[in-house]
Amino acid sequence: MKILVTGGAGFIGSNFIHYWLAKYPADSIVNLDLLTYAGHLSSLSDIENDPRYSFIQGDITDAVTVEKAITGVDLIVHFAAESHVDRSILDPLVFVRTNVLGTQILLEAARKHSVRFHHVGTDEVFGALPLESDLKFTESTPYDPRSPYSASKAASDHLVRAYFHTFGLPITITNCSNNFGPFQDPEKFISRMITNLLTGQKVKVYGDGKYVRDWLFVEDHCRAIDEVVHRGQVGETYLVGGLTEDFNNLEITRKVLQIMGKDDSEIEFVTDRPGHDRRYAVDWSKIQRELGWEPTKDFDACLKATVDWYQAHEDWWKPLKAQSEAIYK
Ligand code: NAD
Ligand code: TDX
């Protein structure tokens, strides 16, 4: 199989390329990535000369580039997006451009060439759950996005389904919860926290810290996409989530502090994010029931492995750190 991965120089895309080439030695991957601030070829330096891998620097909103990249491709796995909620509050336009228009351009190319399309979505499209509840998002939860990021991702999900219903394009969608792990840009909560601590800065906790995310180790996400691509039902959506038992941001912070031998004096409460979604929780029983997927990893062990990875890969994240902090100045 020849796969077009979009956004393969980003966090999840680069983990996915590593995962796939290791598991399926006969497959090849074309990585189409614009290399925005979030795209890092340093995440793929170990495979840059692998004959099964090729890279095209280009924009998914550019139909000519996409047409070139799709040649001979059997499957598109679409990760490319503007992905950071805080940035979407500062500059929403590029989120609409990349996440909505870019997805449409790819869908159109996939339609023209009859290519199977897997869309990587987020649980944020479903809005926010109350803190004191055991409610979870399911595949039938109504969409209720609340940030420019989640609104643009919601629009892209709708377009993907529209291409299935209107044009019969063979699509699948996964909506996944918060990922963490190696190669995550230091702008996101866990990677920012670890790299702040490694550079003598405090952990910045938004608001009261009582915000809940459904954390998933990135490799588990890659495995879920693998299952859906191979055995998922065309036209269907699968929710993907973790096993973190409703730890809030403050509890996650304390776990990282403990792993790194630090204490609460490293916590700084800062101004809250506007429109901050209180709680996300994902019911992933459909993918478990139909495809046998479940998050197998122990959360604490994955968190420790992630801290270890950042400690050992300063050369990867140090050059990115000043830029990721600049948006908060
Ligand atoms: P990321 O920001 O780390 O990477 C995005 C990649 O897309 C970068 O390499 C960037 O250069 C590329 N890109 C951006 N605009 C582009 C364009 N116009 N053309 C081509 N490439 C472009 O993102 P991520 O965290 O790896 O997320 C990947 C996907 O997974 C996104 O669609 C995101 O919405 C979704 N998702 C992320 C999470 C998470 O926790 N990170 C959870 C659920 C879903
Ligand atoms: O410094 C911080 N301090 C803090 O308290 C940062 C960066 C975040 N936070 C909080 C905000 C959230 O409650 O931590 C939580 C996680 O924040 P992010 O890492 O920015 O992730 P989130 O906004 O939940 O969105 C992420 O998960 C879903 C990804 O960025 C999205 O791309 C994905 O779709």
PDB file of C-alpha atoms and ligand atoms in Angstrom, residues 11-12 81-86 95 120-125 147 149-150 153 176-179 184-193 196 202-207 209-215 248-250 253 268 270-273 276-280 325 327-328, ligand 2:
ATOM      1  CA  PHE A  11       3.427  15.415  16.529  1.00  0.00           C
ATOM      2  CA  ILE A  12       0.971  12.617  15.789  1.00  0.00           C
ATOM      3  CA  ALA A  81      -4.137  20.985  10.660  1.00  0.00           C
ATOM      4  CA  GLU A  82      -3.627  23.999  12.789  1.00  0.00           C
ATOM      5  CA  SER A  83      -3.955  22.220  16.117  1.00  0.00           C
ATOM      6  CA  HIS A  84      -3.388  24.601  19.051  1.00  0.00           C
ATOM      7  CA  VAL A  85      -6.493  26.055  20.732  1.00  0.00           C
ATOM      8  CA  ASP A  86      -4.588  29.053  22.180  1.00  0.00           C
ATOM      9  CA  PHE A  95      -7.512  27.570  11.199  1.00  0.00           C
ATOM     10  CA  VAL A 120      -8.080  12.437  11.997  1.00  0.00           C
ATOM     11  CA  GLY A 121     -10.590  14.322  14.113  1.00  0.00           C
ATOM     12  CA  THR A 122     -10.776  15.525  17.687  1.00  0.00           C
ATOM     13  CA  ASP A 123     -13.123  15.010  20.636  1.00  0.00           C
ATOM     14  CA  GLU A 124     -13.253  18.815  21.027  1.00  0.00           C
ATOM     15  CA  VAL A 125     -15.974  18.982  18.340  1.00  0.00           C
ATOM     16  CA  SER A 147     -13.205  27.441  20.035  1.00  0.00           C
ATOM     17  CA  TYR A 149     -10.003  25.393  16.495  1.00  0.00           C
ATOM     18  CA  SER A 150     -12.793  22.967  17.358  1.00  0.00           C
ATOM     19  CA  LYS A 153     -12.296  20.730  12.973  1.00  0.00           C
ATOM     20  CA  CYS A 176      -9.528  11.266  19.464  1.00  0.00           C
ATOM     21  CA  SER A 177      -8.913  12.794  22.878  1.00  0.00           C
ATOM     22  CA  ASN A 178      -5.738  14.634  24.031  1.00  0.00           C
ATOM     23  CA  ASN A 179      -2.547  12.881  23.000  1.00  0.00           C
ATOM     24  CA  GLN A 184       4.955  16.853  20.799  1.00  0.00           C
ATOM     25  CA  ASP A 185       5.693  20.535  20.215  1.00  0.00           C
ATOM     26  CA  PRO A 186       6.492  22.226  23.553  1.00  0.00           C
ATOM     27  CA  GLU A 187       3.408  24.427  23.126  1.00  0.00           C
ATOM     28  CA  LYS A 188       0.960  21.804  24.472  1.00  0.00           C
ATOM     29  CA  PHE A 189       0.173  21.272  28.155  1.00  0.00           C
ATOM     30  CA  ILE A 190       2.245  18.200  29.074  1.00  0.00           C
ATOM     31  CA  SER A 191       5.159  18.952  26.737  1.00  0.00           C
ATOM     32  CA  ARG A 192       5.150  22.621  27.822  1.00  0.00           C
ATOM     33  CA  MET A 193       5.114  21.602  31.478  1.00  0.00           C
ATOM     34  CA  ASN A 196       9.372  24.503  31.373  1.00  0.00           C
ATOM     35  CA  LYS A 202       7.332  27.175  36.422  1.00  0.00           C
ATOM     36  CA  VAL A 203       4.394  25.126  35.144  1.00  0.00           C
ATOM     37  CA  LYS A 204       1.675  27.498  33.899  1.00  0.00           C
ATOM     38  CA  VAL A 205      -1.693  26.178  35.041  1.00  0.00           C
ATOM     39  CA  TYR A 206      -4.686  27.950  33.503  1.00  0.00           C
ATOM     40  CA  GLY A 207      -7.446  29.182  35.821  1.00  0.00           C
ATOM     41  CA  GLY A 209      -6.560  23.877  37.127  1.00  0.00           C
ATOM     42  CA  LYS A 210      -9.767  21.878  37.514  1.00  0.00           C
ATOM     43  CA  TYR A 211     -10.056  21.113  33.819  1.00  0.00           C
ATOM     44  CA  VAL A 212     -10.235  17.513  32.731  1.00  0.00           C
ATOM     45  CA  ARG A 213      -8.834  15.949  29.565  1.00  0.00           C
ATOM     46  CA  ASP A 214      -8.962  12.300  28.499  1.00  0.00           C
ATOM     47  CA  TRP A 215      -5.224  11.701  27.987  1.00  0.00           C
ATOM     48  CA  ASN A 248      -7.636  17.196  36.228  1.00  0.00           C
ATOM     49  CA  ASN A 249      -4.801  19.435  35.017  1.00  0.00           C
ATOM     50  CA  LEU A 250      -3.578  20.030  38.542  1.00  0.00           C
ATOM     51  CA  THR A 253       0.830  18.500  36.963  1.00  0.00           C
ATOM     52  CA  GLU A 268       2.075  29.122  38.732  1.00  0.00           C
ATOM     53  CA  VAL A 270      -2.093  32.035  35.230  1.00  0.00           C
ATOM     54  CA  THR A 271      -5.008  33.769  33.475  1.00  0.00           C
ATOM     55  CA  ASP A 272      -7.519  31.296  32.153  1.00  0.00           C
ATOM     56  CA  ARG A 273      -8.055  30.500  28.458  1.00  0.00           C
ATOM     57  CA  HIS A 276     -11.986  27.050  28.276  1.00  0.00           C
ATOM     58  CA  ASP A 277     -13.816  23.703  27.925  1.00  0.00           C
ATOM     59  CA  ARG A 278     -14.257  22.196  31.399  1.00  0.00           C
ATOM     60  CA  ARG A 279     -14.122  18.481  30.782  1.00  0.00           C
ATOM     61  CA  TYR A 280     -13.669  15.989  27.946  1.00  0.00           C
ATOM     62  CA  GLU A 325       6.507  30.559  24.544  1.00  0.00           C
ATOM     63  CA  ILE A 327       2.612  33.606  21.887  1.00  0.00           C
ATOM     64  CA  TYR A 328       2.062  34.021  25.637  1.00  0.00           C
TER      65      TYR A 328
HETATM   66  O1  TDX B   2       0.332  25.910  29.611  1.00  0.00           O
HETATM   67  C1  TDX B   2      -0.791  25.393  29.644  1.00  0.00           C
HETATM   68  N1  TDX B   2      -1.466  25.338  30.841  1.00  0.00           N
HETATM   69  C2  TDX B   2      -2.693  24.752  30.963  1.00  0.00           C
HETATM   70  O2  TDX B   2      -3.270  24.721  32.068  1.00  0.00           O
HETATM   71  C3  TDX B   2      -1.406  24.838  28.467  1.00  0.00           C
HETATM   72  C4  TDX B   2      -0.704  24.892  27.138  1.00  0.00           C
HETATM   73  C5  TDX B   2      -2.639  24.242  28.619  1.00  0.00           C
HETATM   74  N2  TDX B   2      -3.279  24.204  29.813  1.00  0.00           N
HETATM   75  C6  TDX B   2      -4.559  23.494  29.944  1.00  0.00           C
HETATM   76  C7  TDX B   2      -5.617  23.802  28.916  1.00  0.00           C
HETATM   77  C8  TDX B   2      -6.348  22.478  28.801  1.00  0.00           C
HETATM   78  O3  TDX B   2      -7.288  22.361  29.864  1.00  0.00           O
HETATM   79  O4  TDX B   2      -4.246  22.099  29.767  1.00  0.00           O
HETATM   80  C9  TDX B   2      -5.262  21.427  29.022  1.00  0.00           C
HETATM   81  C10 TDX B   2      -4.670  20.884  27.747  1.00  0.00           C
HETATM   82  O5  TDX B   2      -4.332  21.979  26.911  1.00  0.00           O
HETATM   83  P1  TDX B   2      -3.664  21.774  25.451  1.00  0.00           P
HETATM   84  O6  TDX B   2      -2.463  20.915  25.571  1.00  0.00           O
HETATM   85  O7  TDX B   2      -3.526  23.122  24.833  1.00  0.00           O
HETATM   86  O8  TDX B   2      -4.755  20.870  24.734  1.00  0.00           O
HETATM   87  P2  TDX B   2      -6.307  21.098  24.409  1.00  0.00           P
HETATM   88  O9  TDX B   2      -6.666  22.524  24.325  1.00  0.00           O
HETATM   89  O10 TDX B   2      -7.098  20.226  25.344  1.00  0.00           O
HETATM   90  O11 TDX B   2      -6.352  20.474  22.912  1.00  0.00           O
HETATM   91  C11 TDX B   2      -5.553  19.307  22.563  1.00  0.00           C
HETATM   92  O12 TDX B   2      -6.316  18.134  22.563  1.00  0.00           O
HETATM   93  C12 TDX B   2      -7.237  17.964  21.534  1.00  0.00           C
HETATM   94  C13 TDX B   2      -4.868  19.490  21.235  1.00  0.00           C
HETATM   95  O13 TDX B   2      -4.109  20.689  21.237  1.00  0.00           O
HETATM   96  C14 TDX B   2      -5.846  19.476  20.115  1.00  0.00           C
HETATM   97  O14 TDX B   2      -5.180  19.548  18.861  1.00  0.00           O
HETATM   98  C15 TDX B   2      -6.634  18.197  20.176  1.00  0.00           C
HETATM   99  O15 TDX B   2      -7.641  18.195  19.212  1.00  0.00           O
END
